[in-house]
GROMACS .gro file of N, CA and C in nm:
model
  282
    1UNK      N    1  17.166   8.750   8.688
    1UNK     CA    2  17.221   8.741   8.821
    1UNK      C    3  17.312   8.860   8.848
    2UNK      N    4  17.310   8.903   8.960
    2UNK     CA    5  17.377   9.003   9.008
    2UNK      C    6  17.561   8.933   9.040
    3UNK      N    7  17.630   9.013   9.021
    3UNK     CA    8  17.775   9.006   9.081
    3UNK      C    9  17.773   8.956   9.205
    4UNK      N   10  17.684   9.010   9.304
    4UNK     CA   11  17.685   8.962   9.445
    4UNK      C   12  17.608   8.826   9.462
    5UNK      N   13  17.574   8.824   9.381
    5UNK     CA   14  17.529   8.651   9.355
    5UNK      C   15  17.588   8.575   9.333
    6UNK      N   16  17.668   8.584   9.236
    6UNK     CA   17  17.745   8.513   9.159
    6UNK      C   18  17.889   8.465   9.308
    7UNK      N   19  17.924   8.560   9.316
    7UNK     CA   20  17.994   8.563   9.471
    7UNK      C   21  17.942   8.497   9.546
    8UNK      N   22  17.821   8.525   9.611
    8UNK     CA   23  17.772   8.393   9.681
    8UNK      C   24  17.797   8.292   9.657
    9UNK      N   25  17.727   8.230   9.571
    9UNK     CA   26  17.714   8.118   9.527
    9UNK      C   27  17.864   8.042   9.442
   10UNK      N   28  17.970   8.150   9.415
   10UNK     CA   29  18.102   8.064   9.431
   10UNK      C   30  18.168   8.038   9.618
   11UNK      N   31  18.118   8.121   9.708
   11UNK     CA   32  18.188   8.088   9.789
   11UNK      C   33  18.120   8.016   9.849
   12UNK      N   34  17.969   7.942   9.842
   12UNK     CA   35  17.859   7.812   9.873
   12UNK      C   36  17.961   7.690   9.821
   13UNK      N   37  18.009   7.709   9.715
   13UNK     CA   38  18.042   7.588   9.629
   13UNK      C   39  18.150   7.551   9.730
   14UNK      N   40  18.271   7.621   9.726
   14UNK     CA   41  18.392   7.620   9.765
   14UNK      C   42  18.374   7.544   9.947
   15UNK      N   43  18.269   7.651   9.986
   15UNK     CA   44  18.250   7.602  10.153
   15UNK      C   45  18.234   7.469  10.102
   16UNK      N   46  18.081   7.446  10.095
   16UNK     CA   47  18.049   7.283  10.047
   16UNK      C   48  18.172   7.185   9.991
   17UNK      N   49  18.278   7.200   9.914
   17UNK     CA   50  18.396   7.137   9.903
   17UNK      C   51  18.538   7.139   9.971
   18UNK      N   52  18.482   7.220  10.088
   18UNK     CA   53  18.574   7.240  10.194
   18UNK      C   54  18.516   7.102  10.348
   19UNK      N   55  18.352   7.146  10.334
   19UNK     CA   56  18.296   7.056  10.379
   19UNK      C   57  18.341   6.874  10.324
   20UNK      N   58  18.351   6.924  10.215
   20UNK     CA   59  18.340   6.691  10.182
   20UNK      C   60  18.505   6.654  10.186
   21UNK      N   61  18.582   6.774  10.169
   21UNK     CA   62  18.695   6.752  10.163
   21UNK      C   63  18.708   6.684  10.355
   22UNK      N   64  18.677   6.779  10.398
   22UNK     CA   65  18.685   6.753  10.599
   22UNK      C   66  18.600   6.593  10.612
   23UNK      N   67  18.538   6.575  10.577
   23UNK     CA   68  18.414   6.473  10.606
   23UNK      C   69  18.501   6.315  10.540
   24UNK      N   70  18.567   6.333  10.431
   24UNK     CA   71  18.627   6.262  10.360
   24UNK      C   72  18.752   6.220  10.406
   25UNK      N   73  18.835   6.309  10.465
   25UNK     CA   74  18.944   6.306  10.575
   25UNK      C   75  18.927   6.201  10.675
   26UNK      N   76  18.806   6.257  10.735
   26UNK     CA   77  18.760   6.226  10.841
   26UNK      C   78  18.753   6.076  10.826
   27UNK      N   79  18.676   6.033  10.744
   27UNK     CA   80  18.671   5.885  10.677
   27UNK      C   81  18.804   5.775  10.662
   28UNK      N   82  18.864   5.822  10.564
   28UNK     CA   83  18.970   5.787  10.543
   28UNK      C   84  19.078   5.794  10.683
   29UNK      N   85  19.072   5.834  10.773
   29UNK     CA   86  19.179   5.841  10.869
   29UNK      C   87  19.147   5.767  10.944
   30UNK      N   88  19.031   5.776  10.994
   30UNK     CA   89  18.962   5.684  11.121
   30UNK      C   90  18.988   5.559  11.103
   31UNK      N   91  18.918   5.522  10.935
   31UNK     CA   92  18.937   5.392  10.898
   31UNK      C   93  19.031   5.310  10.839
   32UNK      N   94  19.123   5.341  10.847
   32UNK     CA   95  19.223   5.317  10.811
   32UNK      C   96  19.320   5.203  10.884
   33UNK      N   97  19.459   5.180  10.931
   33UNK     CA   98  19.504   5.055  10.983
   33UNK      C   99  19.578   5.071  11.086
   34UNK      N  100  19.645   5.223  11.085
   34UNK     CA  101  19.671   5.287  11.175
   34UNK      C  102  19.573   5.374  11.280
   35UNK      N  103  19.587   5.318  11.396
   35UNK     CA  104  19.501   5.418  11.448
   35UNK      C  105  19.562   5.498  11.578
   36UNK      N  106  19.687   5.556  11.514
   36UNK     CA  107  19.701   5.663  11.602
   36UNK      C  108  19.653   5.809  11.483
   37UNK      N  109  19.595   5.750  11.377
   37UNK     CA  110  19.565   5.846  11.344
   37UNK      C  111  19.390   5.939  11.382
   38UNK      N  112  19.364   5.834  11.474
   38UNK     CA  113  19.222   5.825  11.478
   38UNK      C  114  19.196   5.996  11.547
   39UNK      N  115  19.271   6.023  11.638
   39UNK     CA  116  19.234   6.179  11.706
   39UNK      C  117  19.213   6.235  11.638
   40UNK      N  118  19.313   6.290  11.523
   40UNK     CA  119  19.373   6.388  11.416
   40UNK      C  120  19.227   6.363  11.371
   41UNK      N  121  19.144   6.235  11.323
   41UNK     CA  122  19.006   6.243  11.231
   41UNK      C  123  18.908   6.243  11.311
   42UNK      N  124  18.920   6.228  11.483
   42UNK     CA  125  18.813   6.327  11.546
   42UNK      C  126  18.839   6.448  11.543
   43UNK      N  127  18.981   6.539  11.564
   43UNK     CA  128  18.992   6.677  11.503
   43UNK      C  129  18.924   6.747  11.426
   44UNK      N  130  18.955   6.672  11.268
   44UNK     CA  131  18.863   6.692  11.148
   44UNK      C  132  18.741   6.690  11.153
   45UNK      N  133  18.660   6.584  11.229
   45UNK     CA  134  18.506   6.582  11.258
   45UNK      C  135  18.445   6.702  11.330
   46UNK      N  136  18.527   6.750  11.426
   46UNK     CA  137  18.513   6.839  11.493
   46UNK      C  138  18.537   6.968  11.471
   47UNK      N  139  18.604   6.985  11.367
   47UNK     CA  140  18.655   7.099  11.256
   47UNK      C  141  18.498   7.134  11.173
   48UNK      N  142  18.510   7.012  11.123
   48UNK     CA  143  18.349   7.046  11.034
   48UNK      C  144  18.216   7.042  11.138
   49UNK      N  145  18.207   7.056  11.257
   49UNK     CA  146  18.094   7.052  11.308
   49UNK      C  147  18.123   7.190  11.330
   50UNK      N  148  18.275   7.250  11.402
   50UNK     CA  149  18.255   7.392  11.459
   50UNK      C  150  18.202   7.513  11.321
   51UNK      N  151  18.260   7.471  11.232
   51UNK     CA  152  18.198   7.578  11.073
   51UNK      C  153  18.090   7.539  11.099
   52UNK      N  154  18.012   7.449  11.075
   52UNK     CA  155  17.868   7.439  11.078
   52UNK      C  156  17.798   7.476  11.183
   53UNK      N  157  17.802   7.481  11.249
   53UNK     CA  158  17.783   7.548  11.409
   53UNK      C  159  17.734   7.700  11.375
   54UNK      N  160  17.845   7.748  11.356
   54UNK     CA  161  17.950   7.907  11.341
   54UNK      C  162  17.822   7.963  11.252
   55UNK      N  163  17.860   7.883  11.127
   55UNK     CA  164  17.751   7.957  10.992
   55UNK      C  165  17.615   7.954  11.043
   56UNK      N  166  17.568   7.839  11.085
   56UNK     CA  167  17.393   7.878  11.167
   56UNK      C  168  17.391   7.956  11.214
   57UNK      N  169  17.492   8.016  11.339
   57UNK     CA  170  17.485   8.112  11.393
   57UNK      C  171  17.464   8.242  11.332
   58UNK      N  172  17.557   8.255  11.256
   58UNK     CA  173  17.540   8.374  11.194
   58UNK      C  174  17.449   8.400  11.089
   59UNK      N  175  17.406   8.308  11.049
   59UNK     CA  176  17.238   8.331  10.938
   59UNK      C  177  17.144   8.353  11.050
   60UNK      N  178  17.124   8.313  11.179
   60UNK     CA  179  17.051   8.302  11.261
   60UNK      C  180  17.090   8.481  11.288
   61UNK      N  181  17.178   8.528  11.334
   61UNK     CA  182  17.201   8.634  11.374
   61UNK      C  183  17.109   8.804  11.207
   62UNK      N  184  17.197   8.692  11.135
   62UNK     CA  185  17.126   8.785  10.980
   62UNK      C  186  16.957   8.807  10.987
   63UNK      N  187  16.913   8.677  11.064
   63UNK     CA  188  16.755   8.688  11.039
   63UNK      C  189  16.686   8.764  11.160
   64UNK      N  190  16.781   8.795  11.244
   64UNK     CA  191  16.698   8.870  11.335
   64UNK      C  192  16.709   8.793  11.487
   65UNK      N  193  16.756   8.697  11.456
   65UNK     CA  194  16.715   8.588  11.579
   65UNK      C  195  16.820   8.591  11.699
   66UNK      N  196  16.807   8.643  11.727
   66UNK     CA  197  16.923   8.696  11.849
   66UNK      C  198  16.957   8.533  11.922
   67UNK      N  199  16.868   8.513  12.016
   67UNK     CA  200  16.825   8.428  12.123
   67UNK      C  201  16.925   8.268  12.043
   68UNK      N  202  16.868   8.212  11.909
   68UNK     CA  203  16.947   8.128  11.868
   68UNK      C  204  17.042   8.144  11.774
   69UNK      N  205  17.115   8.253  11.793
   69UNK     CA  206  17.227   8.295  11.765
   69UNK      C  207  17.317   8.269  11.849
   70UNK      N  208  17.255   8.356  11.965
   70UNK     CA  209  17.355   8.340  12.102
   70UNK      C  210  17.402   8.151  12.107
   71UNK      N  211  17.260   8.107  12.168
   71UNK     CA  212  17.290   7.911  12.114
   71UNK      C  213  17.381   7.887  12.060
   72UNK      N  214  17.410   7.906  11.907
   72UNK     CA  215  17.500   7.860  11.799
   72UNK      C  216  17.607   7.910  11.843
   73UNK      N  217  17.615   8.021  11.840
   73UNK     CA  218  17.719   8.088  11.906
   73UNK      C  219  17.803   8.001  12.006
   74UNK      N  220  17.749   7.958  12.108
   74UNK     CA  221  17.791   7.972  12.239
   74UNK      C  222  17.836   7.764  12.226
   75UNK      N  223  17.734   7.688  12.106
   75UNK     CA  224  17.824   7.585  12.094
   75UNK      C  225  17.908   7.563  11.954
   76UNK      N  226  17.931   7.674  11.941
   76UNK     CA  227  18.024   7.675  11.823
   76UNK      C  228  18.155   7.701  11.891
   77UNK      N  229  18.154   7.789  12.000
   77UNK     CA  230  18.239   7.795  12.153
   77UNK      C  231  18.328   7.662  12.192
   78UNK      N  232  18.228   7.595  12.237
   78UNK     CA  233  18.234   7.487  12.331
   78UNK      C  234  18.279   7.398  12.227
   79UNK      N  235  18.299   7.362  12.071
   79UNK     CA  236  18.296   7.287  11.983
   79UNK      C  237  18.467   7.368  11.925
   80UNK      N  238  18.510   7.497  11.951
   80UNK     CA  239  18.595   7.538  11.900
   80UNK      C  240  18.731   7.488  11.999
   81UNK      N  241  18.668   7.500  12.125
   81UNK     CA  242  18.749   7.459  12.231
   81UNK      C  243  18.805   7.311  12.263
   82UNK      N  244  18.715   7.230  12.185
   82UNK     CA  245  18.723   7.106  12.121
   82UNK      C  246  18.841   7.061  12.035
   83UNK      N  247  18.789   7.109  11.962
   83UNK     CA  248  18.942   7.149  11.889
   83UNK      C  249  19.037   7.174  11.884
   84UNK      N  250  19.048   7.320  11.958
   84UNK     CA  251  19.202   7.345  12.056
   84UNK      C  252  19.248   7.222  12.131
   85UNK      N  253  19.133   7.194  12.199
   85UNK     CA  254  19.197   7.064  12.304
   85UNK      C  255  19.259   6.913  12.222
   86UNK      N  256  19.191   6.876  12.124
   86UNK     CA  257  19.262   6.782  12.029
   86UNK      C  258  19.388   6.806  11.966
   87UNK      N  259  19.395   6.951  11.901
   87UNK     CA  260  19.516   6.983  11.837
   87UNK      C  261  19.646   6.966  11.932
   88UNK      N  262  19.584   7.042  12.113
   88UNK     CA  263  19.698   6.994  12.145
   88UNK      C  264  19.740   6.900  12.183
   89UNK      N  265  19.649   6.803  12.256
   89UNK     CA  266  19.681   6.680  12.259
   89UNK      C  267  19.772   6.576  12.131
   90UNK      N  268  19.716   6.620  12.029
   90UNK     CA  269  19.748   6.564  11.890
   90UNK      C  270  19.923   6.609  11.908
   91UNK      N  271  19.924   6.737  11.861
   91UNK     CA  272  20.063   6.796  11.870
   91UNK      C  273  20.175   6.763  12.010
   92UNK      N  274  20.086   6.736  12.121
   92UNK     CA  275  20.193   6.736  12.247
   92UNK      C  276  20.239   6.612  12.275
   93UNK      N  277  20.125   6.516  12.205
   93UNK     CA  278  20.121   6.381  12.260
   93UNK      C  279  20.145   6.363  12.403
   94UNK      N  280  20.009   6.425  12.484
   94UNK     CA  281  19.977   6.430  12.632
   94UNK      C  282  19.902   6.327  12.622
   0.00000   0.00000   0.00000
């Protein structure tokens, strides 16, 4: 294996446990007894959809694919803005 492999495939791992770590959050908060925590773990849900979003996009962009790049792109956008809008709600308590 090449060095640049090896690199890859530690920062696959790490994403992927960045992923279950968010997903697991997500779990645990929602369901839980309190539920003013419930936003904060649509936040998180919405955290891990905008990376996943983001990264299609940009493999999509690597392969040539302009057209569903732009797509991913454009709801990785609309999914980031998501976010903003929870955090502040979360933080302002509007």
């Amino acid at each position: 294996m090449t060095k640049k492999t090896v690199t890859n495939n530690h920062r696959e791992v790490l994403l992927r446990l960045f992923y279950v770590a968010l997903i697991v959050s997500f779990i645990v908060l929602m369901f839980d007894s309190n539920p003013d925590n419930n936003l904060f773990a649509a936040g998180l849900f919405t955290t891990y959809w905008f990376i996943r979003i983001l990264r299609y996009g940009m493999k999509e962009l690597a392969e040539g694919n302009k057209n569903r790049a732009l797509f991913h792109f454009g709801l990785s956008f609309i999914a980031g803005m998501a976010v903003l809008a929870v955090g502040v709600v979360y933080l302002f308590e509007l």
